[in-house]
Structure formats: C-alpha cells, structure tokens
Coordinates of C-alpha atoms in Angstrom, one line a residue:
X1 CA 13.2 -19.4 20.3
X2 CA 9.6 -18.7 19.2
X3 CA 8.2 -15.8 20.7
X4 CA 6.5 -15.8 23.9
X5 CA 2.4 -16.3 24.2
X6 CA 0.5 -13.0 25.1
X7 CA -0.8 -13.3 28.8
X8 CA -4.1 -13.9 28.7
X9 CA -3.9 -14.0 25.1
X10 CA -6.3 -17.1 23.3
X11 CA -3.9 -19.8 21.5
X12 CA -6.3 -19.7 18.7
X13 CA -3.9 -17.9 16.1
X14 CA -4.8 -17.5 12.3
X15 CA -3.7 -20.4 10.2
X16 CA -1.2 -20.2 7.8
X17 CA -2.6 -20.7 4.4
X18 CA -1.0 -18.8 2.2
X19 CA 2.4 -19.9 -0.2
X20 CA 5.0 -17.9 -1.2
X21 CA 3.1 -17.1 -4.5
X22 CA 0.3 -15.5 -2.8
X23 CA 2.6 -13.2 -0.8
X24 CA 4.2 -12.5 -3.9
X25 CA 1.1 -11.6 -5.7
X26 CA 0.5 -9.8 -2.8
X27 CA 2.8 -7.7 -3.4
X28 CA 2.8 -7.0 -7.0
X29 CA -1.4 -7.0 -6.7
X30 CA -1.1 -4.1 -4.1
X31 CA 1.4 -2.0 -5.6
X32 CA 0.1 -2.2 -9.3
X33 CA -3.3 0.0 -9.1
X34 CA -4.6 2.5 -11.5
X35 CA -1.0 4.6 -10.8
X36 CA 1.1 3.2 -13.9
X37 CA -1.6 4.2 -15.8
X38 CA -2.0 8.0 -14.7
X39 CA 1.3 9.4 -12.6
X40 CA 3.2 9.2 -15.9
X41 CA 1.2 13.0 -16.9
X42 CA 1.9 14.3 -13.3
X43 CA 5.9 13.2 -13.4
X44 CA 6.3 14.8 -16.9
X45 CA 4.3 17.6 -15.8
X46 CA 6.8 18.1 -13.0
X47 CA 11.0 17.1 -14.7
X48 CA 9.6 17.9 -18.1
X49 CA 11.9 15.5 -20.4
X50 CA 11.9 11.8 -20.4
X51 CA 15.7 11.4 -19.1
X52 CA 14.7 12.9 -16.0
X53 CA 11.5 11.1 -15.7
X54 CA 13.4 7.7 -15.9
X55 CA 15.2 9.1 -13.2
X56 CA 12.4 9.2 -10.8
X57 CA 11.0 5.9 -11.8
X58 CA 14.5 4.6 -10.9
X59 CA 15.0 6.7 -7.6
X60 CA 11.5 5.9 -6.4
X61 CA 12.1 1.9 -7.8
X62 CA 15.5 1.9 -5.3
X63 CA 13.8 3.4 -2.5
X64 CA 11.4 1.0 -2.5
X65 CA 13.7 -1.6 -2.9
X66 CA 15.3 -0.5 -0.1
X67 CA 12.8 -0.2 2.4
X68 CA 11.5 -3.6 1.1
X69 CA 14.9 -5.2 1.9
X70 CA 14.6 -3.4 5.2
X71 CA 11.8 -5.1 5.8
X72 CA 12.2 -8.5 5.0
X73 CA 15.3 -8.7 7.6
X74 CA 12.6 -7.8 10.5
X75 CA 9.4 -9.9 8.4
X76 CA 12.0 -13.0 8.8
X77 CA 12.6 -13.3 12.6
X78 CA 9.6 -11.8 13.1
X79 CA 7.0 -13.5 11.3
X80 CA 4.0 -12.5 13.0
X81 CA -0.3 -11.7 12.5
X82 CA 0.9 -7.5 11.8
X83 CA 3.6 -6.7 10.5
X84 CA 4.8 -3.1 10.9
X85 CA 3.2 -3.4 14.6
X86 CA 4.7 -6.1 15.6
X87 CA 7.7 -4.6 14.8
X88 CA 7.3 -1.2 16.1
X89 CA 5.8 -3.1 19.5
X90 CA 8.9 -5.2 20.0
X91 CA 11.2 -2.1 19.3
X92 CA 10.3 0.6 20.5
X93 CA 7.4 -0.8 23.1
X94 CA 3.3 -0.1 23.3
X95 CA 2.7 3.7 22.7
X96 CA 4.4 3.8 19.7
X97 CA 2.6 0.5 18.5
X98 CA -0.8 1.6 19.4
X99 CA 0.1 5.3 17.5
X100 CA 0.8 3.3 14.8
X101 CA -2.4 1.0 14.8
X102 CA -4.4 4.1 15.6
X103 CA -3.5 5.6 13.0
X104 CA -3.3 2.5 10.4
X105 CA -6.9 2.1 11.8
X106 CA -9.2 5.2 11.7
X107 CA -7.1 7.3 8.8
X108 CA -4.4 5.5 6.7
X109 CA -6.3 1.7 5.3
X110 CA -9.3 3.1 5.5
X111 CA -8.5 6.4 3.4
X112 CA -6.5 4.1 1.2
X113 CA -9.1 1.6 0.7
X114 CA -12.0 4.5 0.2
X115 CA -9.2 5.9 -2.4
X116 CA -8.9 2.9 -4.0
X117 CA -12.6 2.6 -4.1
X118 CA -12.8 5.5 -5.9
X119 CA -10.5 5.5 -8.2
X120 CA -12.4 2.2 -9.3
X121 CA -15.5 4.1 -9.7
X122 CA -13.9 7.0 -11.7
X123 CA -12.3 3.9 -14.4
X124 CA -16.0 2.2 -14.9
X125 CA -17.4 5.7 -15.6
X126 CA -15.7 5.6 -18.3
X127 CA -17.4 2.5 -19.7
X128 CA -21.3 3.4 -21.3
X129 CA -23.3 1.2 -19.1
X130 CA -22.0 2.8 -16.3
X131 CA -22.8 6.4 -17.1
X132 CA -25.3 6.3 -14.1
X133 CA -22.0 6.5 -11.6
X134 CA -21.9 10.3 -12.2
X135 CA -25.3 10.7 -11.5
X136 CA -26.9 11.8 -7.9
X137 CA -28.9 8.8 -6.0
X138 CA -30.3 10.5 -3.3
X139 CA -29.6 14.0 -2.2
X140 CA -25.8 14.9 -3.2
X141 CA -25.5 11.4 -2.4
X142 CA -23.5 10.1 -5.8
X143 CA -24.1 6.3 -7.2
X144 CA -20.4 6.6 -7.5
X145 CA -20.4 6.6 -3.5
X146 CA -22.9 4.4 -3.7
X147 CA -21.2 1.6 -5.7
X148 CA -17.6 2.7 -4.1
X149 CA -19.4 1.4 -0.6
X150 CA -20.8 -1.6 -2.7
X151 CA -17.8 -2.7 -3.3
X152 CA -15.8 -2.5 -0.3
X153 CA -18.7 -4.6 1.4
X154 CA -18.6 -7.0 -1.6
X155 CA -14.8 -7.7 -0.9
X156 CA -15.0 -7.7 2.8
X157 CA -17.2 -10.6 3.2
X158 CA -15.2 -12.6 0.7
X159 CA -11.9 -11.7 3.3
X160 CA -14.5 -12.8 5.8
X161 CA -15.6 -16.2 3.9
X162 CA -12.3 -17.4 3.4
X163 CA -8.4 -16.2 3.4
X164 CA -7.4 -18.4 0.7
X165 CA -10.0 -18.0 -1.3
X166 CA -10.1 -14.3 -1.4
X167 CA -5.6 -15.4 -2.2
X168 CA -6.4 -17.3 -5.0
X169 CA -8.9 -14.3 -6.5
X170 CA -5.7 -12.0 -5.7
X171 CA -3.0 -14.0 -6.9
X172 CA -5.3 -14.7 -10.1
X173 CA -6.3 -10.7 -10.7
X174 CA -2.6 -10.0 -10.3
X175 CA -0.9 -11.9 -12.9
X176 CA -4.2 -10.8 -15.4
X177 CA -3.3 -7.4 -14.9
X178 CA 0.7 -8.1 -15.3
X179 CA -0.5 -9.9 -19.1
X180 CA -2.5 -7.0 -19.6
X181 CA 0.3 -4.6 -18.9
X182 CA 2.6 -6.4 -21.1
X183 CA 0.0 -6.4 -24.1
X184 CA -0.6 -2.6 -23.6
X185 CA 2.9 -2.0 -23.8
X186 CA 3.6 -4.5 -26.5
X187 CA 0.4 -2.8 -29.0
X188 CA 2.1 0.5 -28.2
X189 CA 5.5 -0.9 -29.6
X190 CA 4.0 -2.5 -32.5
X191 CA 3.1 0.4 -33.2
X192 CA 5.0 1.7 -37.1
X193 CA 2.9 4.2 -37.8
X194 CA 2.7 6.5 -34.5
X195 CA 5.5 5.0 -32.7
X196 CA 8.7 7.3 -32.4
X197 CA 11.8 7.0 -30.7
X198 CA 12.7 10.6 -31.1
X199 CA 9.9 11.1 -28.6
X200 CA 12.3 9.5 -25.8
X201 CA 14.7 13.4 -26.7
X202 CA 11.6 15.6 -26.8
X203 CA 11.1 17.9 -23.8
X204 CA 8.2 19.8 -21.8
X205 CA 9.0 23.3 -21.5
X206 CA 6.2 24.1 -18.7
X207 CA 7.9 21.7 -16.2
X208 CA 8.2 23.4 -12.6
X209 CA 11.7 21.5 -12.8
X210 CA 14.9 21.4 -10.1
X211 CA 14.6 19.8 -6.7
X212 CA 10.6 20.7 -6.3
X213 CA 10.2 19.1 -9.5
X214 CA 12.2 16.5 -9.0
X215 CA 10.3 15.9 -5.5
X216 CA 7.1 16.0 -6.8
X217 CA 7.7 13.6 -9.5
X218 CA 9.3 11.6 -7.0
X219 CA 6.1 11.7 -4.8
X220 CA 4.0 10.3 -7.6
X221 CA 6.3 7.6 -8.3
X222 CA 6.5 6.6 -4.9
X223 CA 2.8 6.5 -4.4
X224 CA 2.4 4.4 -7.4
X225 CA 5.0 1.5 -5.9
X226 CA 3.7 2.4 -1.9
X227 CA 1.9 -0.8 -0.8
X228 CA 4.7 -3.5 -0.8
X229 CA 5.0 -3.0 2.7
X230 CA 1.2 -4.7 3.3
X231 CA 2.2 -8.4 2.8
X232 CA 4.2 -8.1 6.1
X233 CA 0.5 -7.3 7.9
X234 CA -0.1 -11.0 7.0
X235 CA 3.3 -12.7 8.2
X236 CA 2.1 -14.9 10.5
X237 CA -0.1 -16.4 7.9
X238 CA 2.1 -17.2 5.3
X239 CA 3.9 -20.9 5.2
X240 CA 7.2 -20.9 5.1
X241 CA 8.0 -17.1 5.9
X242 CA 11.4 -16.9 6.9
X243 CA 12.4 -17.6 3.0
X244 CA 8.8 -16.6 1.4
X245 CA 8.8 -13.0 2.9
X246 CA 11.8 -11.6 1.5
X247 CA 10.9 -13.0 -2.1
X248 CA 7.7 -11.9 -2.1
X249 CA 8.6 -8.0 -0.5
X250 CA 12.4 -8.3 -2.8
X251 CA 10.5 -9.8 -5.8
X252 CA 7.7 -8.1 -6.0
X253 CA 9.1 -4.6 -6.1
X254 CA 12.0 -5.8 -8.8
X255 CA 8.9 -7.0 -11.2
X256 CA 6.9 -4.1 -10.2
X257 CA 10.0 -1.8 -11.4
X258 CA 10.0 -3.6 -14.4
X259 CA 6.7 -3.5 -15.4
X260 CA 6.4 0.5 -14.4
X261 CA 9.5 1.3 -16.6
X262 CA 8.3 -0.9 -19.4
X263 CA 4.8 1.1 -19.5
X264 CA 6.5 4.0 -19.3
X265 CA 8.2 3.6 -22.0
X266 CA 5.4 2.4 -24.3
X267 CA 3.4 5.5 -23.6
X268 CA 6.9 7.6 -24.2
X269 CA 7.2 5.6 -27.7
X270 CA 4.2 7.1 -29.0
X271 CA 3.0 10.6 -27.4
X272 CA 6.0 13.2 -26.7
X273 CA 6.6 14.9 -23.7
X274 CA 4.4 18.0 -24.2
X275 CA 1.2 15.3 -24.9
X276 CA 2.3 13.7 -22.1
X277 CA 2.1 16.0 -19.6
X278 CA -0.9 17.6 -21.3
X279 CA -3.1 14.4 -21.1
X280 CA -5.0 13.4 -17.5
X281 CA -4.8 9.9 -18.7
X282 CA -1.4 9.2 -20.9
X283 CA -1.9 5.3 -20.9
X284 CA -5.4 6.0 -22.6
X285 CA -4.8 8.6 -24.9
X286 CA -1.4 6.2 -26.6
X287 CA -3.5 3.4 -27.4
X288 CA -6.3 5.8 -28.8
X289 CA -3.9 6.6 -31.0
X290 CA -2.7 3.2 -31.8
X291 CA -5.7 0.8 -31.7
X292 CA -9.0 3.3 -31.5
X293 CA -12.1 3.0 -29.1
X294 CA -10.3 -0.5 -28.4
X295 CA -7.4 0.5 -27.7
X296 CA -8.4 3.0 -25.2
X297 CA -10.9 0.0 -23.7
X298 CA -8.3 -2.1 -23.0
X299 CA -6.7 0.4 -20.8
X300 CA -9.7 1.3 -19.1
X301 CA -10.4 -2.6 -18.6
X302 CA -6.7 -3.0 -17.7
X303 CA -7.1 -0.5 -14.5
X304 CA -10.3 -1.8 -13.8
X305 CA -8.6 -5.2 -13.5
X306 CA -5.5 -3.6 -12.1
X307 CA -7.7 -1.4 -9.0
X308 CA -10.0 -5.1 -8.5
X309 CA -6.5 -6.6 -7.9
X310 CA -5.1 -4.4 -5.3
X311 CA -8.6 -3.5 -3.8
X312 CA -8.7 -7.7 -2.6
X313 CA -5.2 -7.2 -1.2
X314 CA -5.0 -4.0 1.1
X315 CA -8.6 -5.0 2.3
X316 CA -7.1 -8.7 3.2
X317 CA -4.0 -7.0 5.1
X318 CA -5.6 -4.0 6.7
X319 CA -7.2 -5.7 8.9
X320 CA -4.5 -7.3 10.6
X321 CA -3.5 -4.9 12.5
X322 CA -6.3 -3.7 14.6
X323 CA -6.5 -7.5 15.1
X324 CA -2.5 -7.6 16.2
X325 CA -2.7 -5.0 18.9
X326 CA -6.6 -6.5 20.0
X327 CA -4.9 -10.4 21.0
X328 CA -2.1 -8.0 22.4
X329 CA -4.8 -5.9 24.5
X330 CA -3.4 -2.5 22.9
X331 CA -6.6 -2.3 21.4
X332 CA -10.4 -3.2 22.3
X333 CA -10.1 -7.2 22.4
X334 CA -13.2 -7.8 20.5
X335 CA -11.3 -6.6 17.6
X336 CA -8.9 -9.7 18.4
X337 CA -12.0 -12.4 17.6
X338 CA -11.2 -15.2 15.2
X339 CA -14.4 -16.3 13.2
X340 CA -15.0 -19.9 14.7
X341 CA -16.0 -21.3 11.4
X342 CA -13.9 -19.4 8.7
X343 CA -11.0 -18.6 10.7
X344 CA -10.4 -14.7 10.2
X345 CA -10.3 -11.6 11.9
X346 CA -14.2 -10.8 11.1
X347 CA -14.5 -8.1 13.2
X348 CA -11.5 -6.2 12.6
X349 CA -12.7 -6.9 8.7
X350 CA -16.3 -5.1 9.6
X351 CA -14.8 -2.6 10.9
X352 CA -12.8 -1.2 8.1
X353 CA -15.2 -1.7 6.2
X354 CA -17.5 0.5 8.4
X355 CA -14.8 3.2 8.7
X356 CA -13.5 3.3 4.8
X357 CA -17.8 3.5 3.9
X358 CA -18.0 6.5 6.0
X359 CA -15.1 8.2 4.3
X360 CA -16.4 7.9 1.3
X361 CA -19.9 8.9 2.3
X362 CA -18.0 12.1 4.2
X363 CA -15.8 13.0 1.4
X364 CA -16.2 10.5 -1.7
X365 CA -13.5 12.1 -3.6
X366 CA -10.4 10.5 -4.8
X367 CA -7.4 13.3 -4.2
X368 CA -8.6 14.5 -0.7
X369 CA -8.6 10.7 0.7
X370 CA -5.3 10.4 -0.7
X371 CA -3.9 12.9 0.9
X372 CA -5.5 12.1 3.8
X373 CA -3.2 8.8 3.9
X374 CA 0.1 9.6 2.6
X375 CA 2.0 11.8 5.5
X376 CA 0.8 8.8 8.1
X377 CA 1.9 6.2 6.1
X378 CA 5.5 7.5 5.5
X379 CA 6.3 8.4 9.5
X380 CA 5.6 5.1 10.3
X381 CA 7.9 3.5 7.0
X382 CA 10.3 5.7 8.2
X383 CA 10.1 4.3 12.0
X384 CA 10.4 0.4 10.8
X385 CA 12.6 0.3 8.9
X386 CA 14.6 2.0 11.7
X387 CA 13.9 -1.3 13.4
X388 CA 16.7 -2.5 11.7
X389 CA 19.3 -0.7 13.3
X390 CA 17.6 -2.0 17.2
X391 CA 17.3 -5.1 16.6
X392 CA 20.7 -5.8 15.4
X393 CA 22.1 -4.0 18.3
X394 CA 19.4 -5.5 20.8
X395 CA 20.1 -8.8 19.0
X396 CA 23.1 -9.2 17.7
X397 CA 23.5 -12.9 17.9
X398 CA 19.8 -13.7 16.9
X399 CA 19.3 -16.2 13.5
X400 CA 18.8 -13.6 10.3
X401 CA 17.7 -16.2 7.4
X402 CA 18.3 -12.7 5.8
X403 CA 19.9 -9.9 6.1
X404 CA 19.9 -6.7 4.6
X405 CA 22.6 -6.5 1.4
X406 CA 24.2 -3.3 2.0
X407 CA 23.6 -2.7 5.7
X408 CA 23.4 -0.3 7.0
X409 CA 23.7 2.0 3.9
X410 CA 20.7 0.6 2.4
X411 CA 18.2 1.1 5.5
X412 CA 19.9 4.4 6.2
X413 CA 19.2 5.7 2.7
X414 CA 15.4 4.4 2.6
X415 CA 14.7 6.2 6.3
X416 CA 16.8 9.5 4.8
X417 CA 14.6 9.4 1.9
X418 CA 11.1 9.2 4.1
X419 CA 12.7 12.0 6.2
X420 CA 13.3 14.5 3.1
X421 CA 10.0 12.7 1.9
X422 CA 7.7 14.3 5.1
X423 CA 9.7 17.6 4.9
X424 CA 8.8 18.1 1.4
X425 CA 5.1 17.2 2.2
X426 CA 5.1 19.5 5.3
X427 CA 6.2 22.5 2.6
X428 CA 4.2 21.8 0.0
X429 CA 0.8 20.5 1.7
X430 CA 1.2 22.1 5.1
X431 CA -2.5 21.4 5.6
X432 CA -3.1 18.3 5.0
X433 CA 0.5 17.1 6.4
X434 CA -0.5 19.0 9.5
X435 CA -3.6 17.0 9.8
X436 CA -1.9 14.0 9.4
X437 CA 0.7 15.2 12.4
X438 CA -2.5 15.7 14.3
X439 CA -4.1 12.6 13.8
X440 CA -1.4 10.1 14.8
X441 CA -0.7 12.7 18.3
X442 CA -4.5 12.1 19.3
X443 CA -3.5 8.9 19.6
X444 CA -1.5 9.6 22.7
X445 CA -4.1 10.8 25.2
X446 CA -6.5 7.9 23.8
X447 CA -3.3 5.4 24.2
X448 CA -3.6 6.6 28.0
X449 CA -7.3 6.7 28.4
X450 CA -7.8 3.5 27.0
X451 CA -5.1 1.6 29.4
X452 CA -7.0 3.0 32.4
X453 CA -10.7 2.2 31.5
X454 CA -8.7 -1.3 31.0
X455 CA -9.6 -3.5 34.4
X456 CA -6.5 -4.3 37.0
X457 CA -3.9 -7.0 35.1
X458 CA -5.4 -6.6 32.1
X459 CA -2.8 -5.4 30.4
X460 CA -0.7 -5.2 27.3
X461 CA 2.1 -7.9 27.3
X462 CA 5.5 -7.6 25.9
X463 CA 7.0 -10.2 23.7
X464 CA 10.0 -12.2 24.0
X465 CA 12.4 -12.9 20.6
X466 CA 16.1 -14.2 21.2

C-alpha cells in the first residue's frame, strides 16, 4: 500500500521530474568535488607508500558501497520528499527525525554548502582575473565571502526556477567533469618523459602510519566519496524510484570508485610518494610537470567544473528536508510551501541559503566549516542505515524491489565502520566533535518547545507502510 496522507497535510506534493539519469548524476555530481583532486597529499601524508594508500581508497570505496546498498533497500519502499528523514521518522518515530532535520538544517547542508562555496572560491583564485578574491571588500569582509554568498544565491534561485532545469545543468556539469577527469588522468599517462611506474614502490618516510594513519587516511577518503547519500533527499521526485534509486546510489558510487582510483593513479604515475605528500595540490603539481601552465589550468578548470557540479546538487537536495518534516508539522509549516508557479520547496530553498551565507560571513574559511559538518553527518549515516535491520523485522513480509546483497553483514559493517568512524573523530578532534554532540542534543529541548507552542491537534502525524 502507499503510505498514508499526513493529517492535515496539503495533497499538493512535488512532481516527479527527474529520470534515473539525473539521480545518477546526482550522485556522481555530489560526490565528485574538488576532493580527488587534493586528499591524495593528506592520505600519503598519513600511510606513507602507495600500497597502503590504495587500501584506503578501497576501504573507504566499500564502505560507501555499503552504506549506499543500505540505503537503497529503505530509498525503494520508501520513496519519499526526504530521504534519511523519512526513514529515521518511520523507524524510530518524531524526536529522532526532527534531531535529525535540526541538525541537517542549521549545521550540516548549510556548513557543507558554505564549504563547498569556498572551496570554489579558493580554485578561481587561482585563475589571474580573479586575483581580487583574496582581497578585503569592506572591513575584513573578503570578496572571497563576497562571491562565495554570490554564488549560493545564484544557484538557489535556479533550484527555485525550476527542478529540472537546475537537473539537466547537474546532470550536464557531471559527465563534463567525469571527461575531464579521464583526460587529466589520460595526459598524466601519456606522459614518457616524467611518467614512472617505479613511483607506485616508492615510500614516504614522514607518514604518522599504523591504525591513526590508516584512520586519518581513511577520513579523507571518506569525505571525498560522502554525499551519495543526498539523492535519497529527493526520492519522492524521482520517476520510477523503486528501480532508479538503487542504480543511481549502487552506480554512482562504483563509477565514483573508479574514477578516484584511476586519478590516483595518474598522479602516482608521475610524482613519488615523498612529492606527493609534500604538495597541497598533487593533481596540479603532475600535470605542471607534464603539460606546463596548461596543464596545471586544466586542473584548476577541472575542479572549478567539478565544485559547480556538486554545488547544484547538495543545494537541490538540502532543502528537502526541512520541507519533509514542515508538510509533516515537525517543523514550522511555512517551510512546507510549494511555489504555486514553479513547483518547489521555495522557502525551505531561501532558507539555506540564508543560513549557509551567514556561515560564511561568520567564519568564511574552508576547514573550520568542514569540520563543522562531518561528526553530524556520520551519527545520522550510522542511524539509517540501521533502518535496515527495523524494518525488516517490523516488516518482514513487505515488497523489497531490492534488497541488500550480503544482509545483514553488509549494513552491519557500514554502521561498524561510522561507529569506529565517530570514535576516532571524538579522539582526534574532541572539540569540534564535541560541538557537533552539542548541536544535534539542543535539538531535544527545542523538539519539545516547538510541539507545545504548536496549537491543540496540530500535530505531527505518523505514517503508515505495509
């Protein structure tokens, strides 16, 4: 049966408009930012020798395989305006739904999207005619900030205009940046002159190696595939979802894990370890040496490419869930307003917006909104894909058009990994972990507070899946 209709909830629901390639593009447009092209220096930096970095790249490429097959059980019976809320609403009830959206909404999208900003800003420095970026505008107000909140307003009204539209720019940004990837790689193996496969054997002797090493390697490579999750956010809008969301979640990582490995590689072919882990930006510095100035501006417009891709996608998903937990009165219901003419959650939009623009007014730097983001965002991985494991209890009869290869090994291991994942982060970045604990436990007196200002009846309904 299809789920039951909110009380009180408007009919008016969010058209589906999107095919299976735009959720697939989805996908590999969110994952693939500017991470390929820098976390290579910090993984060396950390194992030291390029065995062991292939190693993370694989562990962190079967993790998030995991977690995506995890999800794509749930994203297929459940194909709802949401995603991870839904989930976490129909498992394990309100509170934990609205901690969740609380915290998706005021820290974790828009820290990531203020990151992502950023880290857009820092690539077009690079470039001449945007020297001006690292300039002050007004105060210690930098045109970086500036242009960072440019941006994210430039984007948001195109999510605003038009969902398909601002698809099609996705899909179209994501499969330029996977060419551009695969030329990089291919100039770097073309390479006779500096190219060496004795490079693949070479070793850096400064690595913090072991388990810390091995953890904060894994770290990077995990934050360079996180985002595959976001295409869920938008499951009620794709066509088709019971067999287009677990080929665009299962798909899109596997191509993503490709494409990392096969960059990887290229920059491996032609610096050695020790340059590796030397260089702030490995990618760059490789096809210096191969192609010149041009070389090294086809990376620089390869990230640029690669961040415009993923900025269009985690802008379109974020808001969906503010917008989820508004039509399900978990949230203030003006936040749950379709746009009568272009048919999208406006408001939620203009709100993240509003919220990732102060972030990077308050802070404006890329590695503190990062870590702003990253504890949140693995609790709550950690809690879905533990959905799993209720719903096939709860449910144990229910239609699966897919179900999880491996169950329940493969879940198990993914929520195992999070687990040692936020213990690691607690030890190594007690501050900032700490202030992500905090964050998502305000949440639980404003949960409260916000169902008693509610008026008598008005309140959150629970949804009905068999």
């Amino acid at each position: 049966m299809a789920s039951g209709v909110a009380q009180g909830r408007s009919h008016e629901e969010l058209p589906r408009v999107l095919t299976a390639t735009n959720a697939l593009a989805i996908v590999v447009g969110i994952i693939i930012g500017s991470g390929i092209f820098l976390v290579p220096r910090e993984m060396m930096a950390a194992v030291g020798s390029s065995r062991m970095v292939y190693a993370v790249w694989i562990t962190g490429g079967l993790l998030s395989l995991f977690g995506a097959m995890s999800y794509a059980e749930v994203a297929a019976m459940r194909p709802r305006v949401g995603g991870e809320y839904a989930f976490l609403h129909d498992a394990y009830g309100p509170l934990t739904a609205f901690l969740y959206t609380w915290t998706w909404t005021m820290i974790a999208k828009p820290a990531s999207i203020a990151t992502i900003a950023a880290g857009l800003m820092r690539v077009l420095g690079t470039f001449p005619v945007f020297a001006f970026l690292d300039r002050a505008a007004v105060g210690h107000l930098m045109w970086s900030q500036v242009m960072a909140i440019a941006a994210t307003w430039l984007i948001t009204g195109l999510n605003i205009v038009s969902t398909r539209d601002s698809a099609q720019v996705q899909t179209l940004l994501t499969w330029l940046k996977v060419v551009m990837i695969v030329v990089i790689a291919g100039l770097c193996f073309a390479s006779v002159k500096y190219g060496d496969w004795h490079n693949f054997g070479s070793e850096f002797r400064g690595a913090r190696g072991g388990f810390a090493g091995f953890m904060i390697a894994l770290i990077a490579a995990l934050w360079a595939y996180d985002g595959w999750s976001d295409v869920s956010q938008m499951a009620g809008e794709v066509q088709k979802p019971q067999r287009s969301l677990p080929v665009a979640l299962i798909g899109g990582v596997t191509i993503v894990g490709a494409l990392y490995m096969l960059t990887n590689a290229a920059i491996q072919y032609v610096l050695p370890s020790a340059a590796i882990a030397a260089t702030d930006r490995p990618a760059t510095d490789a096809l210096q040496l191969v192609a010149g100035n041009l070389g090294a501006g086809l990376v620089a417009v390869g990230m640029a490419v690669s961040i415009c891709a993923t900025f269009v996608g985690s802008s379109l998903s974020g808001a969906r869930v503010p917008f989820a937990a508004a039509r399900d009165r978990l949230f203030p219901s003006v936040l749950g307003q379709i746009h009568p003419r272009f048919k999208t959650p406006w408001v939620s939009l203009l709100l993240q917006a509003v919220l990732s623009s102060l972030l990077l007014l308050a802070i404006g730097k890329f590695q503190a909104l990062f870590s702003l983001a990253i504890f949140s965002e693995w609790f709550f991985y950690a809690l879905t894909a533990a959905t799993v494991f209720v719903f096939r209890a709860r449910e144990p009869d229910a239609i699966r058009r897919y179900r999880v290869t491996g169950y329940p090994v493969v879940p198990a291991l993914f929520i195992l990994a999070a687990l040692v994942l936020l213990v690691f982060s607690f030890m190594d970045r007690p501050r900032e972990s700490t202030a992500g604990a905090l964050v998502i436990l305000c949440g639980v007196p404003v949960h409260y507070l916000f169902q008693r200002s509610k008026a008598p009846g008005d309140k959150a309904s629970d949804y009905v899946f068999k």
